[in-house]
Coordinates of C-alpha atoms in Angstrom, one line a residue:
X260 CA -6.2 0.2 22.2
X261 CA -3.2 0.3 24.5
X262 CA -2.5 3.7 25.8
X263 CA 1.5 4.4 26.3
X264 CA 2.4 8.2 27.6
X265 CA 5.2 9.8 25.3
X266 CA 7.2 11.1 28.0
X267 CA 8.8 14.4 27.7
X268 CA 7.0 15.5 25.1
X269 CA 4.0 17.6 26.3
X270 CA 2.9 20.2 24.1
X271 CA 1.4 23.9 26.0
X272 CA -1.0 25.6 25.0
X273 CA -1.9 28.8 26.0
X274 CA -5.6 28.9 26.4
X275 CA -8.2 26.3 27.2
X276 CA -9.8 26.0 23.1
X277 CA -6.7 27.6 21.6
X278 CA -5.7 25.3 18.5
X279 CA -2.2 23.7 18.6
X280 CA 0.9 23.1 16.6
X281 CA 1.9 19.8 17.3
X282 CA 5.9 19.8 17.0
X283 CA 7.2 18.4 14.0
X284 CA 9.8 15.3 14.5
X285 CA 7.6 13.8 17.5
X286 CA 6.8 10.5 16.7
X287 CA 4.1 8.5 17.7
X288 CA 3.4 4.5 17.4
X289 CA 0.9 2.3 18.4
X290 CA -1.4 3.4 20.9
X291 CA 0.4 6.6 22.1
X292 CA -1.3 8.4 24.3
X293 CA -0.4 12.7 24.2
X294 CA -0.2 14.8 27.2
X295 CA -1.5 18.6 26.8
X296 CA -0.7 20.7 29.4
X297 CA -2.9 23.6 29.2
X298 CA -2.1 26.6 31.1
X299 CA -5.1 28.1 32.6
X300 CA -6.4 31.6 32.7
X301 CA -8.0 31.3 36.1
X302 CA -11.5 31.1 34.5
X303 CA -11.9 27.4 34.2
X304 CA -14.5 25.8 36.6
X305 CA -11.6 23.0 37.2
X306 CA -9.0 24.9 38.2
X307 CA -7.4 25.2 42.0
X308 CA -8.6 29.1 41.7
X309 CA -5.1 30.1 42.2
X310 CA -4.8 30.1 38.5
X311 CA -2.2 27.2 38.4
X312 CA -1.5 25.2 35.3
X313 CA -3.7 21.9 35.2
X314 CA -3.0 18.5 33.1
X315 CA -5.0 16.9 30.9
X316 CA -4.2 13.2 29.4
X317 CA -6.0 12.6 25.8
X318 CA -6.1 10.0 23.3
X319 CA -4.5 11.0 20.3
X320 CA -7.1 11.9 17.1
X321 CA -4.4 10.2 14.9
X322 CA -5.7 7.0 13.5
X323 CA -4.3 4.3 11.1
X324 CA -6.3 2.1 8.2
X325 CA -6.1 -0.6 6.3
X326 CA -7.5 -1.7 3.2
X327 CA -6.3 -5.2 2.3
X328 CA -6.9 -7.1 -0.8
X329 CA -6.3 -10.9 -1.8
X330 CA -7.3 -12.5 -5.0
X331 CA -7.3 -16.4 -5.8
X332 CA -10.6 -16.9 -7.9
X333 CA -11.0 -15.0 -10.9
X334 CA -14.5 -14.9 -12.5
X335 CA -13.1 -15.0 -15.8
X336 CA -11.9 -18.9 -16.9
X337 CA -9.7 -17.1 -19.5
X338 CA -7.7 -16.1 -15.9
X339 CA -5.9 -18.7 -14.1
X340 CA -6.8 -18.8 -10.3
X341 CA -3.8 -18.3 -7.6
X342 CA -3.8 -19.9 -4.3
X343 CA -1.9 -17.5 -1.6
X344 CA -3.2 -14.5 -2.1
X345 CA -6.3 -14.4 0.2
X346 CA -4.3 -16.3 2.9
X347 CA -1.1 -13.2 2.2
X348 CA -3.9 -10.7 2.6
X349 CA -5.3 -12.2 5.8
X350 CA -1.9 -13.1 7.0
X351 CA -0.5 -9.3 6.7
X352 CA -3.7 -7.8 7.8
X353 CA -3.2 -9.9 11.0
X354 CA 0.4 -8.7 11.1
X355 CA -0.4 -5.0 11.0
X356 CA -3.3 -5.7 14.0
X357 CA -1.2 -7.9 16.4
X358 CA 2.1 -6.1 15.9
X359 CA 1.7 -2.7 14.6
X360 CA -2.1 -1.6 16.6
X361 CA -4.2 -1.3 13.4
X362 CA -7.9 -2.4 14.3
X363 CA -10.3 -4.7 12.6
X364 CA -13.4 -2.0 13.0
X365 CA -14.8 -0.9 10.2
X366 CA -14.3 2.5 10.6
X367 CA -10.6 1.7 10.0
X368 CA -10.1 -2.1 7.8
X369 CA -11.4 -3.1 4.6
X370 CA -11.3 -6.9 3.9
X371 CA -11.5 -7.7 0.2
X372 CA -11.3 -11.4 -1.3
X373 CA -12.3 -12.8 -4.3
X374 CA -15.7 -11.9 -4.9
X375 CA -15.7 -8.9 -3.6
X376 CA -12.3 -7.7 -4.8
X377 CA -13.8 -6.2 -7.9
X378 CA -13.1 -3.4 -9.7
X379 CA -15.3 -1.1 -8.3
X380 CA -14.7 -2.2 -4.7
X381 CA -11.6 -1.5 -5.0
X382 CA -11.5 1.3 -6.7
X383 CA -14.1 2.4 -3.8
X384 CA -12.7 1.0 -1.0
X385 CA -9.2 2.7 -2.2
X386 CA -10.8 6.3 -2.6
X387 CA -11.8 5.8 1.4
X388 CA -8.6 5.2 2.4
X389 CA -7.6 8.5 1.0
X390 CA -10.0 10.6 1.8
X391 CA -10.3 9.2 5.5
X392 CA -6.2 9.2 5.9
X393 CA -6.1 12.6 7.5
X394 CA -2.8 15.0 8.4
X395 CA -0.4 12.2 10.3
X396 CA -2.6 9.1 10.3
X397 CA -1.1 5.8 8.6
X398 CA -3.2 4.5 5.8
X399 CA -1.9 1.5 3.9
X400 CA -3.1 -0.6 0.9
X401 CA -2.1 -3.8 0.5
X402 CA -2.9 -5.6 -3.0
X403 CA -2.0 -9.3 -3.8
X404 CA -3.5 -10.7 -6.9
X405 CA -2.5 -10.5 -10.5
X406 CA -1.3 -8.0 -12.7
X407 CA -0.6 -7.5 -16.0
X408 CA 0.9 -4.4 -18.7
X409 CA -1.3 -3.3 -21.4
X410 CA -0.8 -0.7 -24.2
X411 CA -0.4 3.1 -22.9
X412 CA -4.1 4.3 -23.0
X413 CA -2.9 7.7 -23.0
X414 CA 0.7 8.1 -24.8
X415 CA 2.4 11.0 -24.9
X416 CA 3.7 12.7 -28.2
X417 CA 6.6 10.9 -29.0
X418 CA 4.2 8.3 -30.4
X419 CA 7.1 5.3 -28.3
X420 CA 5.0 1.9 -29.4
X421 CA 6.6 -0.1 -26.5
X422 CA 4.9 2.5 -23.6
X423 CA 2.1 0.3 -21.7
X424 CA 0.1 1.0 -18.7
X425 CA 0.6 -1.1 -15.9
X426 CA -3.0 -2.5 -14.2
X427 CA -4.1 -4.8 -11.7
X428 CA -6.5 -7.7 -12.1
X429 CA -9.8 -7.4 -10.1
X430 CA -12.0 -10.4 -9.5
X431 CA -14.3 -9.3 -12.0
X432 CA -12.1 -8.7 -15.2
X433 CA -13.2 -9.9 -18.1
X434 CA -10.7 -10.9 -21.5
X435 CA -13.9 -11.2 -23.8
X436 CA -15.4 -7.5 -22.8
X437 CA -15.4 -5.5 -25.9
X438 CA -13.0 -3.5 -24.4
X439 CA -11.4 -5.8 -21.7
X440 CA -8.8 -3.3 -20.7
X441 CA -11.7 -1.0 -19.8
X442 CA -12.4 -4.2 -16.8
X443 CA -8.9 -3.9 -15.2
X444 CA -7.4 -1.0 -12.8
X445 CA -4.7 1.1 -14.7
X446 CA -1.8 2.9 -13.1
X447 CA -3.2 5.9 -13.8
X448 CA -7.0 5.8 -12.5
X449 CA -4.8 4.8 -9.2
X450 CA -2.2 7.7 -9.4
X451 CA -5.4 9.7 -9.8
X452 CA -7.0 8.3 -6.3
X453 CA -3.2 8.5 -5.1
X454 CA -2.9 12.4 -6.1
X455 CA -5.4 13.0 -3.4
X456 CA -3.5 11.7 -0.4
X457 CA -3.1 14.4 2.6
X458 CA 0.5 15.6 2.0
X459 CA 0.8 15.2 6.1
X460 CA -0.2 11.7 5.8
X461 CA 2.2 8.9 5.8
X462 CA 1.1 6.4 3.3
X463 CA 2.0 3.1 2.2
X464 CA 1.4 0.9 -0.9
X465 CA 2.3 -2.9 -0.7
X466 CA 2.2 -4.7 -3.9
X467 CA 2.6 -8.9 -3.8
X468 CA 1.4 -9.8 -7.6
X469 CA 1.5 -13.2 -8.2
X470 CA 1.7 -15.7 -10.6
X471 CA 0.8 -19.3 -10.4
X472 CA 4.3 -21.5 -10.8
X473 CA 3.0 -22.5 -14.3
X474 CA 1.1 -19.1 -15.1
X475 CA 4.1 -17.1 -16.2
X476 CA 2.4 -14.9 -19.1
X477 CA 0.1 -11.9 -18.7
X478 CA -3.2 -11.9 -17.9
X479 CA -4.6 -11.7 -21.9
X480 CA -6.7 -8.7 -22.3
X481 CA -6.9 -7.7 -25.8
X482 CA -9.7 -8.1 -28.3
X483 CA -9.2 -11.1 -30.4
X484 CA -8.9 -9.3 -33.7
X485 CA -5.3 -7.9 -32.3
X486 CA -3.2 -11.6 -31.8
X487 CA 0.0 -9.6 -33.1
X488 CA -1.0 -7.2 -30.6
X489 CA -1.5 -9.6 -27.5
X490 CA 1.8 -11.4 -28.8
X491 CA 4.0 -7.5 -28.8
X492 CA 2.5 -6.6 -25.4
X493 CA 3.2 -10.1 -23.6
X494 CA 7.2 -9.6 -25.1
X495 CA 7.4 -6.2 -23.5
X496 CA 5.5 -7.6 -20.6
X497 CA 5.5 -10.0 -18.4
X498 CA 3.2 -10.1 -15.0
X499 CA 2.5 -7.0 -12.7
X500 CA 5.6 -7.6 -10.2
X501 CA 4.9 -3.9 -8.3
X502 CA 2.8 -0.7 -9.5
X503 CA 5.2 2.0 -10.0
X504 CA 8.4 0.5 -9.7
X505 CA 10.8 1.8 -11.4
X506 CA 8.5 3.0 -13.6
X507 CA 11.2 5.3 -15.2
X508 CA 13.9 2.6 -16.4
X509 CA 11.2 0.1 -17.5
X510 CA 9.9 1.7 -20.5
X511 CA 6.6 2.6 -18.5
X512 CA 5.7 6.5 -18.0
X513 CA 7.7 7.9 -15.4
X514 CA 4.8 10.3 -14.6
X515 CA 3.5 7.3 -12.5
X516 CA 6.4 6.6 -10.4
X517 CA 5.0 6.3 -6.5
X518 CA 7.4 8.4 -4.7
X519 CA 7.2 11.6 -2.9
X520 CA 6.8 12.5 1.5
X521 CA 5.0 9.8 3.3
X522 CA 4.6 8.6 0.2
X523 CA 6.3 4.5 0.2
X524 CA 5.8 1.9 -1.8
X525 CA 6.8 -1.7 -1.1
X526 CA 6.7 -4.3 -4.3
X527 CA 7.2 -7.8 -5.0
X528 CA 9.9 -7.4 -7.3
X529 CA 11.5 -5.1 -10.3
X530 CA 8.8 -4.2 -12.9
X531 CA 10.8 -6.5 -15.5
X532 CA 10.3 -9.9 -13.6
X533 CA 7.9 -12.5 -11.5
X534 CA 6.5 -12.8 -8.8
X535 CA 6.3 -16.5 -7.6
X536 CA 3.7 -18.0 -4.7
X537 CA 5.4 -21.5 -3.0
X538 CA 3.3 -23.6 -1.1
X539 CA 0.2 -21.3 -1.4
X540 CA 1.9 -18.0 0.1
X541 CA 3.8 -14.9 -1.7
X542 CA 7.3 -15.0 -1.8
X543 CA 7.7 -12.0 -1.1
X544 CA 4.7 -11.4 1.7
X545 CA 6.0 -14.5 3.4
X546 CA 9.2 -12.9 4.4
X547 CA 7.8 -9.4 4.4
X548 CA 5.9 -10.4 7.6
X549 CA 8.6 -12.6 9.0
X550 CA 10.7 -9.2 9.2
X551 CA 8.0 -6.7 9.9
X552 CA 9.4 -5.8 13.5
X553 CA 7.7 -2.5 15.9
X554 CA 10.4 -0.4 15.7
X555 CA 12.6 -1.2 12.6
X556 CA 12.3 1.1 9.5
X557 CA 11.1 0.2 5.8
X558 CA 15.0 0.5 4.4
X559 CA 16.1 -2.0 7.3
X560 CA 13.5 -4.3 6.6
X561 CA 13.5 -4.3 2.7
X562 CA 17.4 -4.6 3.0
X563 CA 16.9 -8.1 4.5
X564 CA 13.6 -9.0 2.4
X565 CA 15.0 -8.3 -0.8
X566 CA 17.8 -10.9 -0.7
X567 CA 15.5 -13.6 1.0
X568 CA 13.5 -13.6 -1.6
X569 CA 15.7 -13.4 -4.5
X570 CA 17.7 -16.4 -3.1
X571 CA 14.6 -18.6 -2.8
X572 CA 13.3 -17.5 -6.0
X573 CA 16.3 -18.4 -7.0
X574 CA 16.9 -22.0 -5.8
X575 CA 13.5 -22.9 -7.1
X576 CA 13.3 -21.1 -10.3
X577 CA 16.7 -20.1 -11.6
X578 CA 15.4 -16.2 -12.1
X579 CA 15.4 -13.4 -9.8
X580 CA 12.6 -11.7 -8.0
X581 CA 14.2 -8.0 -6.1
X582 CA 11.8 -6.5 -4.2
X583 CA 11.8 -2.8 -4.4
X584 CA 11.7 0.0 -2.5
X585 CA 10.4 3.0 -3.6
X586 CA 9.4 6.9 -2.1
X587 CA 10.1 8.3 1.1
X588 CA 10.5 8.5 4.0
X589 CA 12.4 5.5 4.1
X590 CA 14.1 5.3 7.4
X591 CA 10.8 6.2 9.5
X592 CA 9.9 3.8 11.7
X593 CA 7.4 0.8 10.0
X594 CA 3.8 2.4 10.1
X595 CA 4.4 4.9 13.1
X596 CA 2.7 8.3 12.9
X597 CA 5.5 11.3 12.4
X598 CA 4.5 14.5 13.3

């Protein structure tokens, strides 16, 4: 990793062993290197033995992760396959490792495709980067795959029949389960993994769901003895286009809405429409990457992915797709460690 020194910006400490409050506002990014000046009590072997303050140049502990998932071949035949989503994975993953200093080690990337991507994986793999995202690392998790809305599993009172959960589709999902929505990752069981994020982390959640250009209903996972059913739920719903967006004005539970400090979450598009693949990449993670710059924030880079997509979305298919937004902090630098 590239060491850089943050000039100006050294923090004292009193006594050799003493912990420290790192300054809140100091921001680090890729590779920043912290210089702690530590003024000496005249008892240190090192020092001059006139007791004069000595400098000592340390690699920050902060640390940044990845998990990255992609999704093109689907056990179950009932689901159709995609094309771009293992290459948008692998293609942001790069992205955040040439650009942005995350590393391919294991101790801080996950890699799962196809195959591997299954529900337990991920739900896995997901738990990691939580618990392993300390005070002012950078985790992020990066899903592309389908998605689909199912009936609220756990309505509230008000008994509201068009509620529905919002899920994505692991590998291993399976439409002729006894239960098939029991085989798919609900919004909830991930705002559960997502309630345990430090609150001094900064954490990001990027969601590219895709549809094949022909594929433009849910992924179908109730029993066979509820067709009505499957027929209501595909009305109210079409494909996943971004866990917890909007969540509040899209007739989902606004208890799951992804928002809160260091908290972001980047989507595909509104909750109510596609998300389209061309020429076996996302829409959306195509010009996400294209626009992913060290340095720029994730409101000046949405502001310029949002309308890029909707207008190609547009030409092609004669709908919109509006990536969203969603959390804070939103004018942070991309994936820079605040502290």
């Amino acid at each position: 990793m590239a060491k850089k020194t943050i000039k100006q910006k050294s923090i004292k400490v009193p006594v050799k062993g003493q912990k420290i409050a790192i300054p809140k506002g100091l921001i680090l990014e890729d590779g920043d290197t912290v210089i702690i000046t530590i003024e000496d009590d005249g008892d240190d072997p090192r020092d001059t033995g006139e007791g004069m303050p000595y400098g000592e140049e340390i690699d920050t502990l902060l640390e940044k992760r990845l998990v990255s998932v992609g999704i093109n071949d689907y056990r179950d035949n009932q689901i159709s396959d995609l094309t771009g989503c293992v290459p948008d994975a692998t293609n942001f993953s790069r992205k955040l490792n040439s650009d942005f200093g995350f590393s391919f080690d294991r101790d801080h990337f996950r890699f799962l495709t196809d195959d591997a991507a299954t529900k337990a994986n991920i739900i896995s793999q997901l738990s990691w980067l939580v618990a392993e995202t300390g005070p002012h690392d950078v985790g992020v998790f990066y899903y592309s795959g389908h998605g689909s809305q199912v009936p609220d599993q756990n309505p509230p009172n008000d008994d509201e029949s068009d509620r529905l959960d919002e899920v994505i589709v692991p590998h291993d999902t399976n439409t002729r389960a006894s239960n098939p929505i029991s085989t798919v990752i609900r919004d909830d069981e991930i705002a559960a993994i997502l309630a345990n994020i430090n609150p001094e982390a900064h954490f990001v959640v990027v969601f590219d769901s895709c549809n094949s250009g022909t594929g433009t209903r849910q992924v179908p996972l109730q029993p066979d003895d509820g067709r009505a059913r499957v027929a209501e739920v595909s009305k109210h719903a079409t494909n996943l286009k971004g866990l917890f967006a909007n969540a509040a004005n899209s007739g989902l539970r606004g208890a799951h809405a992804f928002s809160g400090p260091n908290h972001l979450l980047l989507a595909a598009a509104h909750s109510s429409q596609l998300s389209w693949e061309f020429g076996g990449q996302g829409a959306f993670t195509s010009s996400l990457i294209q626009n992913l710059r060290p340095g720029r924030t994730y409101k000046e880079v949405m502001d310029a992915v949002a309308p890029a997509v909707d207008r190609r979305v547009m030409r092609a298919k004669s709908v919109h797709q509006t990536p969203q937004l969603e959390g804070s902090p939103q004018n942070n630098p991309l994936f820079a460690i605040v502290i």
